[in-house]
């Protein structure tokens, strides 16, 4: 039997919004929040929503780099830029990169019909695990901008929909460290799923947040018979030293991943048969072809980077005749927050590095 679903059937109950948040969309009507230009960021929770006081935004790295470059690296100008975007759109959705980030804050109100996740109650501090590109956000003030981490202290409120995911902040890690890890939780979780014993894994942008967690996770998965190769733009950085000292990588290639031929030239020595899995963790555009050239036929490239162009990847692979699987960087995988935090806990040296770099100074 054919069932016809018209507007009357799809209407949400009084007091509740749509579980995916479409009731918050101001422009264009009918869109879902991520695709929308502008959201209603009013700080009142519908029955199936949660209202949070926002303390810190973690702007995703591709977006933060673009904003920082546009503002000459000036923290005050970066703050003003973010405030202007949020005032205009009701969400932190960078119109240039199309990406967002996530927030940490405190639960102020849980609607009567909202079933809290993770046993969360009013007053708890949580990290949002959905993108700021779809999160209704209202900012009263920007308090400070950390240009080295992309973390922005703010005063404001945010709404999480019924479908929104979030996690209670762990007790055993500094809040800013947890924020840095949870922002990129999808990367180590996907590596854990995809990498198999004995395989070769290549991580591009290996010395950033997601890159380091991916290398540590890849090392665990491929085991002693496998191989992990990292690609970093500069030699001798503390993160590069950590990768080598802790054996997270067998080989470190120092190359600009935008230079596909330079990367290709380095592969025979580092991974003669190329990689079964390539994980792209960079925060700049133009690295699709290097990722593709590092991957063997039948392998997988996981484009975690938000600077990835779908057309450059698809046409690039076709152009060089590579029969590979390419995964769009879905930042969500079931249990990803737990996997990412556990990766840090299992690797004390990595935990120390994150603490030194990301814990509030
Ligand atoms: N899929 C998702 O859900 C999701 C979620 C969060 C973030 N992201 C995206 O994932 C990417 C990585 O995020 P992150 O937080 O891990 O960033 P990050 O900590 O800033 O790391 C980025 C790394 O890329 C390296 N890099 C930059 N240019 C390079 C080049 N030309 N060649 C080789 N390496 C280069 C950087 O090296 P230097 O620091 O030495 O320049 C840095 O180590 C970003 O695009 C971010 O927007 C995706």
mmCIF file with all atom_site columns, N, CA, C and O in Angstrom, residues 128-150:
data_model
loop_
_atom_site.group_PDB
_atom_site.id
_atom_site.type_symbol
_atom_site.label_atom_id
_atom_site.label_alt_id
_atom_site.label_comp_id
_atom_site.label_asym_id
_atom_site.label_entity_id
_atom_site.label_seq_id
_atom_site.pdbx_PDB_ins_code
_atom_site.Cartn_x
_atom_site.Cartn_y
_atom_site.Cartn_z
_atom_site.occupancy
_atom_site.B_iso_or_equiv
_atom_site.pdbx_formal_charge
_atom_site.auth_seq_id
_atom_site.auth_comp_id
_atom_site.auth_asym_id
_atom_site.auth_atom_id
_atom_site.pdbx_PDB_model_num
ATOM 1  N N  . UNK A 1 128 ? 29.839 19.273 22.727 1.00 0.00 ? 128 UNK A N  1
ATOM 2  C CA . UNK A 1 128 ? 28.929 18.939 21.627 1.00 0.00 ? 128 UNK A CA 1
ATOM 3  C C  . UNK A 1 128 ? 29.713 18.100 20.626 1.00 0.00 ? 128 UNK A C  1
ATOM 4  O O  . UNK A 1 128 ? 30.897 18.338 20.405 1.00 0.00 ? 128 UNK A O  1
ATOM 5  N N  . UNK A 1 129 ? 29.044 17.118 20.052 1.00 0.00 ? 129 UNK A N  1
ATOM 6  C CA . UNK A 1 129 ? 29.723 16.283 19.053 1.00 0.00 ? 129 UNK A CA 1
ATOM 7  C C  . UNK A 1 129 ? 29.058 16.425 17.694 1.00 0.00 ? 129 UNK A C  1
ATOM 8  O O  . UNK A 1 129 ? 29.257 15.607 16.805 1.00 0.00 ? 129 UNK A O  1
ATOM 9  N N  . UNK A 1 130 ? 28.244 17.466 17.549 1.00 0.00 ? 130 UNK A N  1
ATOM 10 C CA . UNK A 1 130 ? 27.728 17.819 16.220 1.00 0.00 ? 130 UNK A CA 1
ATOM 11 C C  . UNK A 1 130 ? 28.360 19.144 15.823 1.00 0.00 ? 130 UNK A C  1
ATOM 12 O O  . UNK A 1 130 ? 28.752 19.933 16.666 1.00 0.00 ? 130 UNK A O  1
ATOM 13 N N  . UNK A 1 131 ? 28.404 19.361 14.529 1.00 0.00 ? 131 UNK A N  1
ATOM 14 C CA . UNK A 1 131 ? 29.115 20.531 14.014 1.00 0.00 ? 131 UNK A CA 1
ATOM 15 C C  . UNK A 1 131 ? 28.452 21.848 14.409 1.00 0.00 ? 131 UNK A C  1
ATOM 16 O O  . UNK A 1 131 ? 27.224 21.961 14.467 1.00 0.00 ? 131 UNK A O  1
ATOM 17 N N  . UNK A 1 132 ? 29.299 22.866 14.618 1.00 0.00 ? 132 UNK A N  1
ATOM 18 C CA . UNK A 1 132 ? 28.772 24.221 14.836 1.00 0.00 ? 132 UNK A CA 1
ATOM 19 C C  . UNK A 1 132 ? 28.052 24.739 13.591 1.00 0.00 ? 132 UNK A C  1
ATOM 20 O O  . UNK A 1 132 ? 27.324 25.727 13.668 1.00 0.00 ? 132 UNK A O  1
ATOM 21 N N  . UNK A 1 133 ? 28.246 24.086 12.440 1.00 0.00 ? 133 UNK A N  1
ATOM 22 C CA . UNK A 1 133 ? 27.562 24.549 11.222 1.00 0.00 ? 133 UNK A CA 1
ATOM 23 C C  . UNK A 1 133 ? 26.063 24.300 11.283 1.00 0.00 ? 133 UNK A C  1
ATOM 24 O O  . UNK A 1 133 ? 25.328 24.795 10.426 1.00 0.00 ? 133 UNK A O  1
ATOM 25 N N  . UNK A 1 134 ? 25.598 23.511 12.259 1.00 0.00 ? 134 UNK A N  1
ATOM 26 C CA . UNK A 1 134 ? 24.158 23.267 12.377 1.00 0.00 ? 134 UNK A CA 1
ATOM 27 C C  . UNK A 1 134 ? 23.636 23.557 13.783 1.00 0.00 ? 134 UNK A C  1
ATOM 28 O O  . UNK A 1 134 ? 22.492 23.236 14.099 1.00 0.00 ? 134 UNK A O  1
ATOM 29 N N  . UNK A 1 135 ? 24.481 24.170 14.613 1.00 0.00 ? 135 UNK A N  1
ATOM 30 C CA . UNK A 1 135 ? 24.112 24.395 16.016 1.00 0.00 ? 135 UNK A CA 1
ATOM 31 C C  . UNK A 1 135 ? 23.676 25.846 16.237 1.00 0.00 ? 135 UNK A C  1
ATOM 32 O O  . UNK A 1 135 ? 24.494 26.763 16.070 1.00 0.00 ? 135 UNK A O  1
ATOM 33 N N  . UNK A 1 136 ? 22.400 26.093 16.602 1.00 0.00 ? 136 UNK A N  1
ATOM 34 C CA . UNK A 1 136 ? 21.993 27.467 16.887 1.00 0.00 ? 136 UNK A CA 1
ATOM 35 C C  . UNK A 1 136 ? 22.866 28.045 18.010 1.00 0.00 ? 136 UNK A C  1
ATOM 36 O O  . UNK A 1 136 ? 22.942 27.468 19.102 1.00 0.00 ? 136 UNK A O  1
ATOM 37 N N  . UNK A 1 137 ? 23.533 29.153 17.694 1.00 0.00 ? 137 UNK A N  1
ATOM 38 C CA . UNK A 1 137 ? 24.526 29.709 18.621 1.00 0.00 ? 137 UNK A CA 1
ATOM 39 C C  . UNK A 1 137 ? 24.302 31.210 18.736 1.00 0.00 ? 137 UNK A C  1
ATOM 40 O O  . UNK A 1 137 ? 24.092 31.899 17.727 1.00 0.00 ? 137 UNK A O  1
ATOM 41 N N  . UNK A 1 138 ? 24.324 31.688 19.971 1.00 0.00 ? 138 UNK A N  1
ATOM 42 C CA . UNK A 1 138 ? 24.179 33.133 20.209 1.00 0.00 ? 138 UNK A CA 1
ATOM 43 C C  . UNK A 1 138 ? 25.370 33.555 21.054 1.00 0.00 ? 138 UNK A C  1
ATOM 44 O O  . UNK A 1 138 ? 25.659 32.927 22.074 1.00 0.00 ? 138 UNK A O  1
ATOM 45 N N  . UNK A 1 139 ? 26.075 34.581 20.625 1.00 0.00 ? 139 UNK A N  1
ATOM 46 C CA . UNK A 1 139 ? 27.250 35.017 21.373 1.00 0.00 ? 139 UNK A CA 1
ATOM 47 C C  . UNK A 1 139 ? 27.008 36.397 21.957 1.00 0.00 ? 139 UNK A C  1
ATOM 48 O O  . UNK A 1 139 ? 26.636 37.330 21.241 1.00 0.00 ? 139 UNK A O  1
ATOM 49 N N  . UNK A 1 140 ? 27.223 36.540 23.269 1.00 0.00 ? 140 UNK A N  1
ATOM 50 C CA . UNK A 1 140 ? 27.150 37.856 23.904 1.00 0.00 ? 140 UNK A CA 1
ATOM 51 C C  . UNK A 1 140 ? 28.513 38.521 23.860 1.00 0.00 ? 140 UNK A C  1
ATOM 52 O O  . UNK A 1 140 ? 28.613 39.735 23.790 1.00 0.00 ? 140 UNK A O  1
ATOM 53 N N  . UNK A 1 141 ? 29.561 37.726 23.921 1.00 0.00 ? 141 UNK A N  1
ATOM 54 C CA . UNK A 1 141 ? 30.917 38.307 23.898 1.00 0.00 ? 141 UNK A CA 1
ATOM 55 C C  . UNK A 1 141 ? 31.946 37.244 23.549 1.00 0.00 ? 141 UNK A C  1
ATOM 56 O O  . UNK A 1 141 ? 31.750 36.059 23.831 1.00 0.00 ? 141 UNK A O  1
ATOM 57 N N  . UNK A 1 142 ? 33.024 37.731 22.924 1.00 0.00 ? 142 UNK A N  1
ATOM 58 C CA . UNK A 1 142 ? 34.201 36.880 22.736 1.00 0.00 ? 142 UNK A CA 1
ATOM 59 C C  . UNK A 1 142 ? 35.195 37.334 23.805 1.00 0.00 ? 142 UNK A C  1
ATOM 60 O O  . UNK A 1 142 ? 35.531 38.517 23.870 1.00 0.00 ? 142 UNK A O  1
ATOM 61 N N  . UNK A 1 143 ? 35.647 36.427 24.613 1.00 0.00 ? 143 UNK A N  1
ATOM 62 C CA . UNK A 1 143 ? 36.555 36.832 25.698 1.00 0.00 ? 143 UNK A CA 1
ATOM 63 C C  . UNK A 1 143 ? 38.012 36.738 25.288 1.00 0.00 ? 143 UNK A C  1
ATOM 64 O O  . UNK A 1 143 ? 38.814 37.604 25.638 1.00 0.00 ? 143 UNK A O  1
ATOM 65 N N  . UNK A 1 144 ? 38.386 35.686 24.586 1.00 0.00 ? 144 UNK A N  1
ATOM 66 C CA . UNK A 1 144 ? 39.772 35.572 24.113 1.00 0.00 ? 144 UNK A CA 1
ATOM 67 C C  . UNK A 1 144 ? 39.857 34.557 22.986 1.00 0.00 ? 144 UNK A C  1
ATOM 68 O O  . UNK A 1 144 ? 38.995 33.677 22.861 1.00 0.00 ? 144 UNK A O  1
ATOM 69 N N  . UNK A 1 145 ? 40.914 34.730 22.190 1.00 0.00 ? 145 UNK A N  1
ATOM 70 C CA . UNK A 1 145 ? 41.145 33.830 21.052 1.00 0.00 ? 145 UNK A CA 1
ATOM 71 C C  . UNK A 1 145 ? 42.561 33.293 21.187 1.00 0.00 ? 145 UNK A C  1
ATOM 72 O O  . UNK A 1 145 ? 43.513 34.067 21.302 1.00 0.00 ? 145 UNK A O  1
ATOM 73 N N  . UNK A 1 146 ? 42.705 31.968 21.188 1.00 0.00 ? 146 UNK A N  1
ATOM 74 C CA . UNK A 1 146 ? 44.042 31.367 21.230 1.00 0.00 ? 146 UNK A CA 1
ATOM 75 C C  . UNK A 1 146 ? 44.424 31.006 19.793 1.00 0.00 ? 146 UNK A C  1
ATOM 76 O O  . UNK A 1 146 ? 43.894 30.041 19.227 1.00 0.00 ? 146 UNK A O  1
ATOM 77 N N  . UNK A 1 147 ? 45.344 31.777 19.234 1.00 0.00 ? 147 UNK A N  1
ATOM 78 C CA . UNK A 1 147 ? 45.669 31.570 17.810 1.00 0.00 ? 147 UNK A CA 1
ATOM 79 C C  . UNK A 1 147 ? 46.465 30.288 17.577 1.00 0.00 ? 147 UNK A C  1
ATOM 80 O O  . UNK A 1 147 ? 46.532 29.802 16.448 1.00 0.00 ? 147 UNK A O  1
ATOM 81 N N  . UNK A 1 148 ? 47.064 29.725 18.623 1.00 0.00 ? 148 UNK A N  1
ATOM 82 C CA . UNK A 1 148 ? 47.830 28.495 18.385 1.00 0.00 ? 148 UNK A CA 1
ATOM 83 C C  . UNK A 1 148 ? 46.941 27.250 18.416 1.00 0.00 ? 148 UNK A C  1
ATOM 84 O O  . UNK A 1 148 ? 47.299 26.223 17.848 1.00 0.00 ? 148 UNK A O  1
ATOM 85 N N  . UNK A 1 149 ? 45.787 27.324 19.065 1.00 0.00 ? 149 UNK A N  1
ATOM 86 C CA . UNK A 1 149 ? 44.946 26.127 19.173 1.00 0.00 ? 149 UNK A CA 1
ATOM 87 C C  . UNK A 1 149 ? 43.595 26.251 18.467 1.00 0.00 ? 149 UNK A C  1
ATOM 88 O O  . UNK A 1 149 ? 42.901 25.252 18.296 1.00 0.00 ? 149 UNK A O  1
ATOM 89 N N  . UNK A 1 150 ? 43.196 27.467 18.108 1.00 0.00 ? 150 UNK A N  1
ATOM 90 C CA . UNK A 1 150 ? 41.869 27.649 17.497 1.00 0.00 ? 150 UNK A CA 1
ATOM 91 C C  . UNK A 1 150 ? 40.743 27.582 18.515 1.00 0.00 ? 150 UNK A C  1
ATOM 92 O O  . UNK A 1 150 ? 39.581 27.463 18.148 1.00 0.00 ? 150 UNK A O  1
#
